[in-house]
Amino acid sequence: MSIKEFLHNEKLKEKLSVIIFESDTKAGKAFDVALLVAIFASIVVVIIESMSGWSPLVKTIFTVLEYVFTFFFTMEYLCRLYCARTPRKYALSFYGIVDLVSTLPLYIGWIFGSARYLMIIRTFRLIRVFRVFKLFSFLEEGDLLMKSLVLSARKILVFFLFIVIMTITLGSLMYMVEGHTENTQFTDVPTSIYWAIVTMTTVGYGDIAPITPAGRTLSAIVMLMGYTIMAVPTGIVSAQFIHDNQMRKDEKKTKCPECGCPLPNRSNYCPHCGNEIPLSTWIK
Amino acid sequence: MSIKEFLHNEKLKEKLSVIIFESDTKAGKAFDVALLVAIFASIVVVIIESMSGWSPLVKTIFTVLEYVFTFFFTMEYLCRLYCARTPRKYALSFYGIVDLVSTLPLYIGWIFGSARYLMIIRTFRLIRVFRVFKLFSFLEEGDLLMKSLVLSARKILVFFLFIVIMTITLGSLMYMVEGHTENTQFTDVPTSIYWAIVTMTTVGYGDIAPITPAGRTLSAIVMLMGYTIMAVPTGIVSAQFIHDNQMRKDEKKTKCPECGCPLPNRSNYCPHCGNEIPLSTWIK
Amino acid sequence: MSIKEFLHNEKLKEKLSVIIFESDTKAGKAFDVALLVAIFASIVVVIIESMSGWSPLVKTIFTVLEYVFTFFFTMEYLCRLYCARTPRKYALSFYGIVDLVSTLPLYIGWIFGSARYLMIIRTFRLIRVFRVFKLFSFLEEGDLLMKSLVLSARKILVFFLFIVIMTITLGSLMYMVEGHTENTQFTDVPTSIYWAIVTMTTVGYGDIAPITPAGRTLSAIVMLMGYTIMAVPTGIVSAQFIHDNQMRKDEKKTKCPECGCPLPNRSNYCPHCGNEIPLSTWIK
Amino acid sequence: MSIKEFLHNEKLKEKLSVIIFESDTKAGKAFDVALLVAIFASIVVVIIESMSGWSPLVKTIFTVLEYVFTFFFTMEYLCRLYCARTPRKYALSFYGIVDLVSTLPLYIGWIFGSARYLMIIRTFRLIRVFRVFKLFSFLEEGDLLMKSLVLSARKILVFFLFIVIMTITLGSLMYMVEGHTENTQFTDVPTSIYWAIVTMTTVGYGDIAPITPAGRTLSAIVMLMGYTIMAVPTGIVSAQFIHDNQMRKDEKKTKCPECGCPLPNRSNYCPHCGNEIPLSTWIK
């Protein structure tokens, strides 16, 4: 059949989309599982391929595998585009973008070598696992977490600007204090800022550490500051989570028999329709 | 008496089980304390035995001791099985499994040497200490903590999948950025993923640290991300704990017999419907 | 015109202040944006100037730039003083002080060299970005955060005194334990106190670490303490944030004109006294 | 006058105790300030005395100073005992014990040298600063913090037992995994347990770090566990703090005009005396 026909073969599209997008039919499930396995395998290949000490042969095998996987994923992506009810919508959806992005790296890799490792972005495709195995409650939890984080995003952004200003200032201060002592590790301001971040976040690699008393005093102060500042994002997020818990609890409230609007605990009257609420409602 | 008789000697079983399973009788208490001491001693032996610089003689003593303890614990386990009211139930209980597991390592050790150190798993048996010394309130606290954690387990699992995806991606990114510079420590993707975990959890050994400006910038971003992400599990658990506190407080309140609304402590009248509350309600 | 005239030229002042202090007019906006760019540029210059390997020529350029920027900022500061409605008020405001402080370092630098790097303090001027781009909601969030922190400042101060006492004591203890072993890193009490802070804040550089069993046991205890103590500031701040959330939520609720009890959103009747609420209450 | 007289000279005792124990009179205040200065000075001496590179002369001066201070503090302690209304009560009070303990080290130092550094325990005496300068609100905050911590102490203890068991088990596991590889740092089980603690608390010195893939995988797991477990004490403390806030808020409630007992918000009847509460009470 001609390409034109093919592009408008609704029957075929229908069949395909059931297999590719849904996982309720036997075929659909099989496809999704196969996909997950393929994704996982391709990730493993990228990871172990990076390790040294492989014989040229093995290396070639890995490369071939990478091509195979990429080819497979490219095909899959095209299929999805082909049989999606609204291709644009899919292409712009979170999954759509991840699917596309995880096929490109190899091609980009032809231009700049190590870009190849961006393939690892595929890991994001594993999120599908929830949908495939109907672990919706997990997806939901994830959404709730996301929502909470988004809601406190503004606060956290402000907090970050603050951290950035702090680290720049403290880093430069440290450079002033230790930058000119002999065999110091604070060779320049950027390095000192890096140190400030390493210290404030309590990561503390120790690759850069003060050696003079003054420097140590300053860094002690930085640590104690970081220690307290650490409390802020945690506080923000906790408060948000608790607030959300509250909200959800409210939704579970008893409804008015008249107008079905949620009743504040032990109301005498429905706040919406004024209908008197029998005390019995509150006796369990 | 014949084995058959022995296996059905209910009288003996009864006697034993009182000693072994309960700690109310003098004998029972004594047995439990002895057991705790034995467990503790055996742990100490395993630990110090691992230290270097022991004379062959001492080493032999340690080995002997280990055999003695293991033999003792094996006997004990068999006894428990023998005199348990429902052996299966005991065998599958938390304690039952721990008891079994803590006897096996030495035997497994005959096949692969260092497996012997699994003996350390015995430490879990020390949890008995609460039961033995009737520190039930502690056990209860422990249960409450566990319950809270279990309730937020789903959220935390989702959070972990997220962390895993993040670390894999960021690790590979780092490998791309620093993997090909001279004397880099990011020798391959797994190492870089390990680094990402070390950094995101703010552990920061510093055994692997970036040296190029680009690498440092990236790791600074990773740190700041870890710093914020750190807030999520804490937020989840805090919210859960607070929610539980609320629940327990509400449950504790006595309800008005008339309108079923919770009564403020020692009320004479229901704050809602004015119904008189008999003093008896408050005298327990 | 004479200086005297100039100093009292209200017209000019008016014009200037609109440009310099407000960002609603085209000119005002332009000025503010230019200012932000200048600030940002000057920070970048200070930072990269500190890096080694610049040719003398480049170094000179940087120095010149620094002088240009400083001169510009000095001019700007004087203008602000000149055209501010109440110069004293501006001079003592947060912005006023930051503006002044960020012009001085270069001049101070003439006396002690590296003080020049204090210029970095300019980063604080970037906070203007919120005002310029009308991101007031961010400013507000920031204020709320600040307020919460200030409200829990007393608690945190007490907590700090405690930390200081702890670290001094534990540091000295450590010095007693490890200070006299061979090639120890605990060379004196201050160093040990520094170590205690590094450990308690879980930064853990590892530049100073115990090597004797005794020392390691002690530091293990210090870590576990720090681990728990870490919970305190977080707890304080979280509690504060949650408290504030509550407050704001309660304040937001419209009250019943009759009995003054907070009304659930869009009530037609007060849930408490049944009094009818005019719809107008809910239409803003 | 004879010792007997002296010991019962109530007048003198009265005078002294006003000076030593109170800080409202001019003399009392002076004494307390002098004391604080002395304590601070003695701490500084101990700290800098430990630093190397002092000439013998300076060292002698330090030693003399230490003797002077200790003598002074001993005298002070005896005075306190002498003029305390109930010497026993003072001797067993927190301050009493701290006062005693901070005089002993020098004497103990005669037997084992470095014990001298225990003098540092004096830092605890600085807590007086709050009382002396009437910063009672701070003391109160401190008490509240303490109370909260004590209330959640049981939970935290259970949590610790759990941590101890975990670290012992994971440490031994690590020893099994890496203990027998060449130039490993996991030389024995205690070292590995130390490592487990360093890792779980996210301190991460890096003085002991895994080098084998297996070891790194295990430690990655340990880190992620520590990361989550970290949330528990924070959650406990936060929940406690929030609970306390609630309590204090409740105390602030409106009281019943009849019997003055706290009224649940918007009650129709006093829960205690049944007196009908006019709605006006709730209109502000």
mmCIF file of N, CA, C and O in Angstrom, chain C residues 5-57:
data_model
loop_
_atom_site.group_PDB
_atom_site.id
_atom_site.type_symbol
_atom_site.label_atom_id
_atom_site.label_comp_id
_atom_site.label_asym_id
_atom_site.label_seq_id
_atom_site.Cartn_x
_atom_site.Cartn_y
_atom_site.Cartn_z
ATOM 1 N N GLU C 5 22.555 76.499 45.497
ATOM 2 C CA GLU C 5 21.352 76.311 44.675
ATOM 3 C C GLU C 5 21.173 74.834 44.347
ATOM 4 O O GLU C 5 20.144 74.226 44.604
ATOM 5 N N PHE C 6 22.256 74.251 43.870
ATOM 6 C CA PHE C 6 22.223 72.851 43.446
ATOM 7 C C PHE C 6 21.682 71.971 44.578
ATOM 8 O O PHE C 6 20.767 71.168 44.408
ATOM 9 N N LEU C 7 22.187 72.184 45.776
ATOM 10 C CA LEU C 7 21.807 71.341 46.906
ATOM 11 C C LEU C 7 20.333 71.491 47.255
ATOM 12 O O LEU C 7 19.757 70.655 47.928
ATOM 13 N N HIS C 8 19.734 72.591 46.831
ATOM 14 C CA HIS C 8 18.311 72.757 47.160
ATOM 15 C C HIS C 8 17.425 72.763 45.933
ATOM 16 O O HIS C 8 16.278 73.143 45.975
ATOM 17 N N ASN C 9 17.966 72.300 44.804
ATOM 18 C CA ASN C 9 17.204 72.262 43.571
ATOM 19 C C ASN C 9 16.172 71.139 43.633
ATOM 20 O O ASN C 9 16.426 70.018 43.176
ATOM 21 N N GLU C 10 15.026 71.412 44.284
ATOM 22 C CA GLU C 10 14.017 70.364 44.507
ATOM 23 C C GLU C 10 13.582 69.739 43.192
ATOM 24 O O GLU C 10 13.433 68.525 43.081
ATOM 25 N N LYS C 11 13.396 70.538 42.180
ATOM 26 C CA LYS C 11 12.950 70.033 40.872
ATOM 27 C C LYS C 11 13.863 68.879 40.436
ATOM 28 O O LYS C 11 13.428 67.751 40.234
ATOM 29 N N LEU C 12 15.171 69.175 40.386
ATOM 30 C CA LEU C 12 16.150 68.180 39.935
ATOM 31 C C LEU C 12 16.063 66.931 40.816
ATOM 32 O O LEU C 12 15.907 65.809 40.346
ATOM 33 N N LYS C 13 16.082 67.186 42.136
ATOM 34 C CA LYS C 13 15.983 66.057 43.075
ATOM 35 C C LYS C 13 14.820 65.175 42.683
ATOM 36 O O LYS C 13 14.938 63.960 42.501
ATOM 37 N N GLU C 14 13.655 65.832 42.528
ATOM 38 C CA GLU C 14 12.433 65.097 42.205
ATOM 39 C C GLU C 14 12.674 64.215 40.984
ATOM 40 O O GLU C 14 12.501 62.999 41.032
ATOM 41 N N LYS C 15 13.169 64.839 39.922
ATOM 42 C CA LYS C 15 13.412 64.102 38.664
ATOM 43 C C LYS C 15 14.307 62.906 38.957
ATOM 44 O O LYS C 15 13.977 61.753 38.679
ATOM 45 N N LEU C 16 15.452 63.185 39.588
ATOM 46 C CA LEU C 16 16.436 62.129 39.845
ATOM 47 C C LEU C 16 15.813 60.983 40.643
ATOM 48 O O LEU C 16 15.868 59.822 40.252
ATOM 49 N N SER C 17 15.179 61.347 41.752
ATOM 50 C CA SER C 17 14.673 60.298 42.666
ATOM 51 C C SER C 17 13.706 59.380 41.933
ATOM 52 O O SER C 17 13.679 58.175 42.172
ATOM 53 N N VAL C 18 12.918 59.958 41.003
ATOM 54 C CA VAL C 18 11.996 59.101 40.238
ATOM 55 C C VAL C 18 12.801 58.081 39.447
ATOM 56 O O VAL C 18 12.488 56.889 39.415
ATOM 57 N N ILE C 19 13.888 58.548 38.856
ATOM 58 C CA ILE C 19 14.717 57.639 38.036
ATOM 59 C C ILE C 19 15.435 56.622 38.925
ATOM 60 O O ILE C 19 15.413 55.422 38.678
ATOM 61 N N ILE C 20 16.043 57.114 39.989
ATOM 62 C CA ILE C 20 16.931 56.254 40.775
ATOM 63 C C ILE C 20 16.160 55.329 41.708
ATOM 64 O O ILE C 20 16.467 54.148 41.830
ATOM 65 N N PHE C 21 15.129 55.880 42.377
ATOM 66 C CA PHE C 21 14.478 55.071 43.418
ATOM 67 C C PHE C 21 13.302 54.273 42.908
ATOM 68 O O PHE C 21 12.967 53.233 43.456
ATOM 69 N N GLU C 22 12.630 54.764 41.814
ATOM 70 C CA GLU C 22 11.475 54.025 41.325
ATOM 71 C C GLU C 22 11.825 53.312 40.026
ATOM 72 O O GLU C 22 12.787 53.658 39.359
ATOM 73 N N SER C 23 11.057 52.308 39.706
ATOM 74 C CA SER C 23 11.330 51.615 38.440
ATOM 75 C C SER C 23 10.033 51.468 37.643
ATOM 76 O O SER C 23 9.820 50.496 36.947
ATOM 77 N N ASP C 24 9.154 52.461 37.808
ATOM 78 C CA ASP C 24 7.873 52.409 37.083
ATOM 79 C C ASP C 24 7.992 53.181 35.770
ATOM 80 O O ASP C 24 7.449 52.790 34.755
ATOM 81 N N THR C 25 8.762 54.248 35.808
ATOM 82 C CA THR C 25 8.941 55.029 34.565
ATOM 83 C C THR C 25 9.934 54.299 33.668
ATOM 84 O O THR C 25 10.731 53.503 34.137
ATOM 85 N N LYS C 26 9.887 54.610 32.387
ATOM 86 C CA LYS C 26 10.812 53.989 31.427
ATOM 87 C C LYS C 26 12.250 54.214 31.899
ATOM 88 O O LYS C 26 13.028 53.276 32.063
ATOM 89 N N ALA C 27 12.568 55.477 32.204
ATOM 90 C CA ALA C 27 13.934 55.838 32.614
ATOM 91 C C ALA C 27 14.329 55.069 33.876
ATOM 92 O O ALA C 27 15.402 54.470 33.950
ATOM 93 N N GLY C 28 13.408 55.074 34.856
ATOM 94 C CA GLY C 28 13.683 54.398 36.125
ATOM 95 C C GLY C 28 14.026 52.945 35.889
ATOM 96 O O GLY C 28 15.047 52.440 36.381
ATOM 97 N N LYS C 29 13.185 52.276 35.102
ATOM 98 C CA LYS C 29 13.398 50.859 34.797
ATOM 99 C C LYS C 29 14.779 50.679 34.169
ATOM 100 O O LYS C 29 15.606 49.892 34.631
ATOM 101 N N ALA C 30 15.032 51.496 33.134
ATOM 102 C CA ALA C 30 16.312 51.398 32.406
ATOM 103 C C ALA C 30 17.475 51.514 33.392
ATOM 104 O O ALA C 30 18.377 50.683 33.416
ATOM 105 N N PHE C 31 17.387 52.548 34.252
ATOM 106 C CA PHE C 31 18.470 52.774 35.209
ATOM 107 C C PHE C 31 18.677 51.539 36.078
ATOM 108 O O PHE C 31 19.798 51.052 36.228
ATOM 109 N N ASP C 32 17.560 51.015 36.634
ATOM 110 C CA ASP C 32 17.679 49.878 37.544
ATOM 111 C C ASP C 32 18.299 48.682 36.845
ATOM 112 O O ASP C 32 19.197 48.020 37.380
ATOM 113 N N VAL C 33 17.841 48.413 35.620
ATOM 114 C CA VAL C 33 18.394 47.270 34.882
ATOM 115 C C VAL C 33 19.889 47.478 34.675
ATOM 116 O O VAL C 33 20.706 46.610 34.995
ATOM 117 N N ALA C 34 20.241 48.682 34.205
ATOM 118 C CA ALA C 34 21.659 49.009 33.993
ATOM 119 C C ALA C 34 22.438 48.741 35.279
ATOM 120 O O ALA C 34 23.490 48.096 35.270
ATOM 121 N N LEU C 35 21.866 49.195 36.396
ATOM 122 C CA LEU C 35 22.527 49.037 37.685
ATOM 123 C C LEU C 35 22.773 47.559 37.960
ATOM 124 O O LEU C 35 23.896 47.139 38.243
ATOM 125 N N LEU C 36 21.715 46.745 37.813
ATOM 126 C CA LEU C 36 21.851 45.298 38.086
ATOM 127 C C LEU C 36 22.959 44.718 37.221
ATOM 128 O O LEU C 36 23.825 43.995 37.717
ATOM 129 N N VAL C 37 22.948 45.073 35.940
ATOM 130 C CA VAL C 37 23.982 44.554 35.035
ATOM 131 C C VAL C 37 25.350 44.947 35.570
ATOM 132 O O VAL C 37 26.245 44.111 35.716
ATOM 133 N N ALA C 38 25.492 46.233 35.916
ATOM 134 C CA ALA C 38 26.780 46.731 36.410
ATOM 135 C C ALA C 38 27.216 45.925 37.636
ATOM 136 O O ALA C 38 28.353 45.457 37.723
ATOM 137 N N ILE C 39 26.281 45.753 38.571
ATOM 138 C CA ILE C 39 26.614 45.014 39.801
ATOM 139 C C ILE C 39 27.104 43.624 39.423
ATOM 140 O O ILE C 39 28.190 43.196 39.813
ATOM 141 N N PHE C 40 26.307 42.944 38.601
ATOM 142 C CA PHE C 40 26.652 41.578 38.211
ATOM 143 C C PHE C 40 28.039 41.549 37.568
ATOM 144 O O PHE C 40 28.917 40.789 37.969
ATOM 145 N N ALA C 41 28.243 42.464 36.611
ATOM 146 C CA ALA C 41 29.536 42.506 35.901
ATOM 147 C C ALA C 41 30.665 42.698 36.897
ATOM 148 O O ALA C 41 31.663 41.973 36.872
ATOM 149 N N SER C 42 30.476 43.650 37.814
ATOM 150 C CA SER C 42 31.571 43.962 38.744
ATOM 151 C C SER C 42 31.896 42.737 39.599
ATOM 152 O O SER C 42 33.055 42.473 39.897
ATOM 153 N N ILE C 43 30.853 41.963 39.965
ATOM 154 C CA ILE C 43 31.096 40.756 40.763
ATOM 155 C C ILE C 43 31.922 39.773 39.943
ATOM 156 O O ILE C 43 32.953 39.271 40.396
ATOM 157 N N VAL C 44 31.486 39.560 38.691
ATOM 158 C CA VAL C 44 32.211 38.622 37.821
ATOM 159 C C VAL C 44 33.671 39.038 37.718
ATOM 160 O O VAL C 44 34.575 38.214 37.863
ATOM 161 N N VAL C 45 33.900 40.333 37.518
ATOM 162 C CA VAL C 45 35.280 40.807 37.391
ATOM 163 C C VAL C 45 36.082 40.428 38.619
ATOM 164 O O VAL C 45 37.139 39.801 38.525
ATOM 165 N N VAL C 46 35.551 40.750 39.803
ATOM 166 C CA VAL C 46 36.287 40.452 41.040
ATOM 167 C C VAL C 46 36.618 38.960 41.091
ATOM 168 O O VAL C 46 37.738 38.565 41.410
ATOM 169 N N ILE C 47 35.639 38.138 40.716
ATOM 170 C CA ILE C 47 35.836 36.689 40.844
ATOM 171 C C ILE C 47 36.910 36.208 39.877
ATOM 172 O O ILE C 47 37.911 35.610 40.294
ATOM 173 N N ILE C 48 36.742 36.480 38.594
ATOM 174 C CA ILE C 48 37.712 35.921 37.642
ATOM 175 C C ILE C 48 39.064 36.599 37.788
ATOM 176 O O ILE C 48 40.098 35.986 37.546
ATOM 177 N N GLU C 49 39.058 37.864 38.266
ATOM 178 C CA GLU C 49 40.333 38.561 38.440
ATOM 179 C C GLU C 49 41.214 37.783 39.423
ATOM 180 O O GLU C 49 42.431 37.792 39.324
ATOM 181 N N SER C 50 40.548 37.086 40.376
ATOM 182 C CA SER C 50 41.323 36.386 41.420
ATOM 183 C C SER C 50 42.024 35.152 40.854
ATOM 184 O O SER C 50 42.945 34.625 41.453
ATOM 185 N N MET C 51 41.562 34.682 39.697
ATOM 186 C CA MET C 51 42.141 33.448 39.155
ATOM 187 C C MET C 51 43.533 33.739 38.594
ATOM 188 O O MET C 51 43.807 34.828 38.110
ATOM 189 N N SER C 52 44.401 32.752 38.700
ATOM 190 C CA SER C 52 45.798 32.952 38.284
ATOM 191 C C SER C 52 45.893 32.795 36.765
ATOM 192 O O SER C 52 44.943 32.403 36.107
ATOM 193 N N GLY C 53 47.057 33.113 36.250
ATOM 194 C CA GLY C 53 47.336 32.869 34.835
ATOM 195 C C GLY C 53 46.830 33.953 33.898
ATOM 196 O O GLY C 53 46.619 33.703 32.723
ATOM 197 N N TRP C 54 46.594 35.153 34.427
ATOM 198 C CA TRP C 54 46.198 36.244 33.539
ATOM 199 C C TRP C 54 47.439 37.007 33.108
ATOM 200 O O TRP C 54 48.344 37.216 33.904
ATOM 201 N N SER C 55 47.451 37.452 31.865
ATOM 202 C CA SER C 55 48.587 38.256 31.390
ATOM 203 C C SER C 55 48.518 39.620 32.079
ATOM 204 O O SER C 55 47.425 40.083 32.413
ATOM 205 N N PRO C 56 49.657 40.271 32.292
ATOM 206 C CA PRO C 56 49.663 41.599 32.958
ATOM 207 C C PRO C 56 48.626 42.522 32.343
ATOM 208 O O PRO C 56 47.877 43.194 33.059
ATOM 209 N N LEU C 57 48.540 42.503 31.010
ATOM 210 C CA LEU C 57 47.587 43.377 30.335
ATOM 211 C C LEU C 57 46.189 43.158 30.901
ATOM 212 O O LEU C 57 45.546 44.076 31.434
#
